[in-house]
Structure formats: structure tokens, C-alpha cells
Coordinates of C-alpha atoms and ligand atoms in Angstrom, one line a residue:
X1 CA -2.0 0.9 51.7
X2 CA -5.2 0.6 49.7
X3 CA -8.4 2.4 50.2
X4 CA -7.4 5.7 51.6
X5 CA -7.7 9.1 50.0
X6 CA -4.8 11.6 50.1
X7 CA -1.8 9.2 50.2
X8 CA 1.7 10.4 49.4
X9 CA 3.2 9.4 46.1
X10 CA 6.8 8.0 45.7
X11 CA 10.0 9.9 46.1
X12 CA 10.2 12.8 43.6
X13 CA 12.8 15.6 44.2
X14 CA 11.0 17.9 41.8
X15 CA 7.8 18.0 43.8
X16 CA 7.4 19.5 47.3
X17 CA 7.0 16.9 50.0
X18 CA 5.3 17.7 53.4
X19 CA 7.8 15.6 55.4
X20 CA 10.8 17.3 53.8
X21 CA 9.3 20.7 54.3
X22 CA 8.9 19.9 58.0
X23 CA 12.5 18.6 58.0
X24 CA 13.6 22.0 56.7
X25 CA 11.5 23.9 59.3
X26 CA 13.4 21.9 62.0
X27 CA 16.7 22.8 60.4
X28 CA 17.3 19.4 58.8
X29 CA 19.3 18.7 55.7
X30 CA 17.0 16.1 54.1
X31 CA 15.2 18.5 51.8
X32 CA 15.4 19.9 48.2
X33 CA 15.2 23.3 46.8
X34 CA 11.5 22.7 45.9
X35 CA 10.8 22.0 49.5
X36 CA 12.7 25.0 50.8
X37 CA 10.7 27.3 48.4
X38 CA 7.4 26.0 49.9
X39 CA 8.7 26.4 53.5
X40 CA 9.8 30.0 52.8
X41 CA 6.4 30.8 51.5
X42 CA 4.9 29.4 54.6
X43 CA 7.3 31.3 56.8
X44 CA 6.5 34.5 55.0
X45 CA 2.9 34.1 56.1
X46 CA 3.6 32.7 59.5
X47 CA 7.2 33.3 60.6
X48 CA 6.5 31.7 63.9
X49 CA 5.9 28.3 62.3
X50 CA 9.6 27.4 62.7
X51 CA 9.4 28.2 66.5
X52 CA 6.2 26.2 66.7
X53 CA 7.9 23.2 65.0
X54 CA 10.5 23.3 67.8
X55 CA 7.9 23.6 70.6
X56 CA 6.3 20.5 69.0
X57 CA 9.6 18.7 69.1
X58 CA 10.1 19.6 72.7
X59 CA 6.7 18.3 73.6
X60 CA 7.5 15.0 71.8
X61 CA 10.7 14.6 73.8
X62 CA 8.9 15.5 77.1
X63 CA 6.4 12.8 76.3
X64 CA 9.1 10.2 75.7
X65 CA 10.8 11.2 79.0
X66 CA 7.5 11.0 80.9
X67 CA 6.9 7.5 79.6
X68 CA 10.5 6.4 80.4
X69 CA 10.2 7.7 83.9
X70 CA 7.0 5.6 84.3
X71 CA 8.9 2.5 83.2
X72 CA 7.7 2.2 79.6
X73 CA 10.3 0.3 77.5
X74 CA 8.7 0.4 73.9
X75 CA 7.7 3.3 71.7
X76 CA 5.4 3.5 68.7
X77 CA 6.0 6.7 66.8
X78 CA 3.1 7.2 64.5
X79 CA 3.7 9.7 61.6
X80 CA 7.3 9.8 62.7
X81 CA 8.6 12.0 59.9
X82 CA 12.2 12.1 58.7
X83 CA 14.5 11.3 61.6
X84 CA 15.5 14.5 63.4
X85 CA 17.9 14.8 66.3
X86 CA 17.2 14.4 69.2
X87 CA 15.2 11.5 67.8
X88 CA 12.9 9.3 70.0
X89 CA 15.4 6.4 69.9
X90 CA 18.3 8.7 70.9
X91 CA 16.4 9.9 74.0
X92 CA 15.1 6.4 74.8
X93 CA 18.4 4.6 74.3
X94 CA 20.2 6.9 76.8
X95 CA 17.9 5.3 79.4
X96 CA 18.1 1.8 78.1
X97 CA 19.7 0.6 74.9
X98 CA 17.4 -2.3 74.8
X99 CA 14.3 -0.1 74.2
X100 CA 12.4 -0.8 70.9
X101 CA 11.2 2.1 68.8
X102 CA 8.8 1.5 65.8
X103 CA 8.6 4.5 63.5
X104 CA 5.5 4.4 61.3
X105 CA 4.9 6.7 58.4
X106 CA 2.9 6.4 55.2
X107 CA 5.2 8.5 53.1
X108 CA 7.7 6.6 51.0
X109 CA 10.1 9.6 51.2
X110 CA 10.1 9.3 55.0
X111 CA 10.5 5.5 54.8
X112 CA 13.5 5.8 52.4
X113 CA 15.2 8.4 54.7
X114 CA 14.5 6.3 57.8
X115 CA 15.9 3.2 56.3
X116 CA 19.0 5.0 55.1
X117 CA 19.6 6.9 58.4
X118 CA 18.5 4.2 60.9
X119 CA 19.8 1.0 59.3
X120 CA 22.2 -0.5 61.8
X121 CA 20.6 1.3 64.8
X122 CA 19.6 -1.6 67.0
X123 CA 16.0 -1.6 68.3
X124 CA 14.7 0.9 65.7
X125 CA 12.2 -0.4 63.1
X126 CA 10.9 1.9 60.3
X127 CA 7.6 0.8 59.0
X128 CA 5.6 2.0 55.9
X129 CA 2.0 2.1 57.0
X130 CA -1.0 4.4 57.2
X131 CA -2.2 5.1 60.8
X132 CA -5.8 5.3 59.5
X133 CA -5.6 1.5 58.7
X134 CA -7.7 -0.1 61.4
X135 CA -5.7 -3.3 61.1
X136 CA -2.4 -1.6 61.9
X137 CA -2.6 -2.9 65.5
X138 CA -2.9 -6.5 64.1
X139 CA 0.0 -5.9 61.8
X140 CA 2.2 -4.6 64.6
X141 CA 1.3 -7.5 66.8
X142 CA 1.6 -10.1 63.9
X143 CA 5.1 -8.8 63.1
X144 CA 6.1 -8.9 66.8
X145 CA 7.0 -5.2 66.6
X146 CA 4.9 -4.2 69.6
X147 CA 4.2 -6.3 72.7
X148 CA 0.7 -5.1 73.6
X149 CA 0.8 -7.1 76.8
X150 CA 3.4 -4.6 78.1
X151 CA 2.9 -0.8 78.5
X152 CA 3.7 1.1 75.3
X153 CA 4.1 4.8 74.6
X154 CA 2.4 5.9 71.4
X155 CA 3.5 9.2 69.9
X156 CA 1.0 10.9 67.6
X157 CA 2.6 14.3 67.2
X158 CA 1.8 16.5 64.3
X159 CA -0.5 13.9 62.7
X160 CA -4.1 13.9 64.2
X161 CA -5.0 17.1 62.2
X162 CA -4.3 15.3 59.0
X163 CA -7.0 12.8 59.8
X164 CA -10.4 14.1 58.6
X165 CA -13.6 13.7 60.6
X166 CA -14.9 11.2 58.0
X167 CA -11.7 9.1 58.3
X168 CA -12.7 7.6 61.7
X169 CA -10.1 9.2 64.0
X170 CA -12.1 8.1 67.1
X171 CA -12.2 4.5 65.9
X172 CA -8.5 4.6 65.1
X173 CA -7.7 5.8 68.6
X174 CA -10.1 3.2 70.2
X175 CA -8.3 0.4 68.4
X176 CA -5.0 1.4 70.0
X177 CA -6.6 2.1 73.4
X178 CA -8.2 -1.4 73.4
X179 CA -4.9 -3.1 72.5
X180 CA -2.7 -1.1 74.9
X181 CA -1.8 -2.6 78.3
X182 CA -2.8 -0.6 81.4
X183 CA -0.2 2.0 82.2
X184 CA 0.4 2.8 78.5
X185 CA 0.6 6.4 77.2
X186 CA -0.5 8.3 74.2
X187 CA 1.1 11.7 73.5
X188 CA -0.6 13.8 70.8
X189 CA -0.9 17.2 69.2
X190 CA -3.8 18.7 67.2
X191 CA -4.1 22.0 65.2
X192 CA -6.6 24.2 67.1
X193 CA -9.6 25.8 65.5
X194 CA -8.8 28.7 67.7
X195 CA -5.8 29.5 65.4
X196 CA -5.4 32.8 63.6
X197 CA -8.4 33.0 61.1
X198 CA -6.2 34.3 58.2
X199 CA -3.7 31.5 58.7
X200 CA -6.5 28.8 58.8
X201 CA -8.1 30.3 55.6
X202 CA -4.9 30.2 53.7
X203 CA -4.0 26.7 55.0
X204 CA -7.4 25.5 53.8
X205 CA -7.0 27.1 50.4
X206 CA -3.4 25.8 49.9
X207 CA -3.9 22.2 51.2
X208 CA -7.5 21.0 50.5
X209 CA -7.3 17.7 48.6
X210 CA -3.6 17.2 49.4
X211 CA -1.9 15.1 52.0
X212 CA -1.3 18.3 54.0
X213 CA -5.0 19.1 54.3
X214 CA -5.7 20.3 57.8
X215 CA -8.6 19.4 60.0
X216 CA -8.6 22.0 62.8
X217 CA -10.4 20.9 66.0
X218 CA -11.4 22.5 69.3
X219 CA -10.0 21.2 72.6
X220 CA -13.5 19.7 73.3
X221 CA -13.6 18.0 69.9
X222 CA -10.1 16.6 70.5
X223 CA -10.9 15.5 74.0
X224 CA -14.0 13.7 72.6
X225 CA -11.7 11.5 70.5
X226 CA -9.9 10.2 73.7
X227 CA -12.8 8.3 75.3
X228 CA -11.6 5.7 77.8
X229 CA -8.2 7.4 78.5
X230 CA -7.2 9.3 81.6
X231 CA -6.0 12.8 80.6
X232 CA -2.9 13.8 82.5
X233 CA -2.4 17.4 83.8
X234 CA -2.4 20.1 82.4
X235 CA -5.0 18.6 80.1
X236 CA -5.6 19.3 76.4
X237 CA -4.0 22.8 76.1
X238 CA -1.8 24.7 73.7
X239 CA 1.8 23.4 73.4
X240 CA 3.0 26.6 75.0
X241 CA 0.8 26.0 78.0
X242 CA 1.7 22.3 78.2
X243 CA 5.4 23.1 78.1
X244 CA 5.0 26.0 80.6
X245 CA 7.2 29.0 81.0
X246 CA 6.8 32.3 79.1
X247 CA 6.7 30.9 75.6
X248 CA 5.3 33.3 72.9
X249 CA 1.9 32.6 71.2
X250 CA 1.9 31.5 67.6
X251 CA -0.6 32.1 64.7
X252 CA -1.1 28.4 64.4
X253 CA -2.2 27.2 67.8
X254 CA -1.4 23.6 68.4
X255 CA -3.1 21.7 71.2
X256 CA -1.1 19.0 73.1
X257 CA -1.9 16.4 75.6
X258 CA -0.8 13.1 77.1
X259 CA -3.3 10.4 78.1
X260 CA -2.9 7.2 80.0
X261 CA -4.7 3.9 79.6
X262 CA -6.1 3.1 83.0
Ligands
SAM1 C1 4.4 17.3 60.8 S1 5.1 15.8 60.5 C2 5.5 15.3 62.2 C3 6.7 14.4 62.3 C4 7.0 14.0 63.8 N1 5.9 13.2 64.4 C5 7.4 15.2 64.6 O1 6.5 15.5 65.5 O2 8.4 15.7 64.5 C6 3.7 14.7 60.1 C7 4.1 13.3 59.6 O3 3.0 12.5 59.7 C8 2.9 11.7 58.5 N2 1.5 11.3 58.3 C9 0.5 12.1 58.1 N3 -0.7 11.3 57.9 C10 -0.3 10.0 58.1 C11 -1.0 8.8 58.1 N4 -2.3 8.7 57.8 N5 -0.3 7.6 58.3 C12 1.0 7.7 58.6 N6 1.8 8.8 58.6 C13 1.1 10.0 58.4 C14 3.5 12.5 57.4 O4 4.0 11.7 56.4 C15 4.6 13.3 58.2 O5 5.9 12.6 58.1

């Protein structure tokens, strides 16, 4: 994955890793002491981050179900993270065991875990790749991993805010949009610039220059990245508003939305 700034290094149990920290927040077991220390520091500042991680997971699963109900039979999980139950393929395979799920992540730690945990699961393909690579679509097509002539559901959950303004997020999304067949879906989340000011300041101080660097965006800025898609109701809103019900607000506000290729 040449050419990009802020790319994760190899597997090192002595250094905290963002994907393993996230795994810990979701209650997973694929993390080390060094990751748990970082997660606990984060939770000391924003205890609701663990709740938010679960809201995010619920949104991801709702996105999968929406696409399944619309007849989509292939999924592309971009920035998939360490496999967590219920995983995309677990939900999808309940509907149809023949569904294909491609799990892309640029972190060798995630790739190693995915290979270990998913080897032998039919229809699931872990891939080590950077979503910022504008030739990723060609690679997916060339390796026959995604049939872009058929509707596909792309999941970009917990990832867009790691792509900076000068890293061409609109071009990246346009590449996928142009390749996707009509009736395809994209489900995404994005850290909101309307989050708690103290939380955002600390996040910027702690992560600038690292792979966990955050680019907070407004709903309008996020919507502007989605040119050419139809935005499904309820629009680009907080995850809590998207999920509905009486869910509590969180210091970090995450926007969520699902769009459809017309
Ligand atoms: C917060 S986790 C989200 C995991 C999963 N999508 C979920 O919602 O549970 C973010 C993941 O995105 C991956 N990621 C961040 N930037 C990426 C990039 N440019 N290319 C590929 N993966 C990326 C990280 O390695 C990490 O595993």
C-alpha cells in the first residue's frame, strides 16, 4: 500500500493498536494489556464511548439487513476491523449461505486476526488494502471478489473520519459510486464536528499524525461527499437518531446514513 501517510505498522503486542482497542470496547478478546490501558484512558474521558461503539455496531447490522431485504447478495466491508459477533457474514449467511462478504482493512493486525478467525468460513474473503487507494475498485474487480454488475452493499462504518480532507474522500466515494450497479447501497458513519468540544480537543491532541487521527465533519460536509447517491430517510443524522428510540446522547456524536445508487 505505497504512497499513503499514516499507515498501520505490523503486528506488535507491545504497542497499542486502534483495531484492538476498538475490539476491547466491543467486549472482544483479541486485545493485549497495552490496548486495554489505552481504552481505559479513553473511557475515563468519555465513558459513553463503549455505548457508542455498540450503537455503531447496531447501525452496521441494520444496514446489512436493509440491503438483504432489498435483495443484495454481496457485501464489501471497508475498514472491517477485527471480526466481532454478530459479524456481517453471520447476519448475511442466515439469509443466504451463498452470500459473499469481502472484508477490507489496511491494518496487518486486523488481517492476521481475520485470516485466523475466518479461514474455513465459506464466502468470506479478508483483504489487506487501503480504502484510500483509488485503484481498489479495479483490484476487487480483477480478483473477482465483487461483481459490480450486480447490486452490492458497501459498509464504511467507523472509517470515513480517518480519511482527511486532503486524502480525496469524495473521489474515493465517487470511484465506488461509478462502479456500483443501480440498486447498490452504501452505509457509512462519520464523527461529527458537533461533538463535545473538550472531547474533540483531546482527540486531536492524542491522535494527530497517527492512524487514529480524526477528521470531524458536519452533516453538510458529509452529505457533500455523497454526490450522485440518493440519501435514504432519516438522512445524515446522529446514530441515535438513525436507530430511533430513546437512546442517550454521547460526547462523541457520530453521524450515520445509508445511500442508494439510483
Ligand atoms: C473503528 S474501526 C471500525 C470497524 C468496523 N467497521 C465496525 O464498525 O465495527 C475502524 C477500522 O477501519 C480501519 N481503517 C481505517 N482507515 C483505513 C483505510 N484507509 N483503509 C482500510 N482500513 C482502514 C482500521 O484499521 C480499523 O480496523
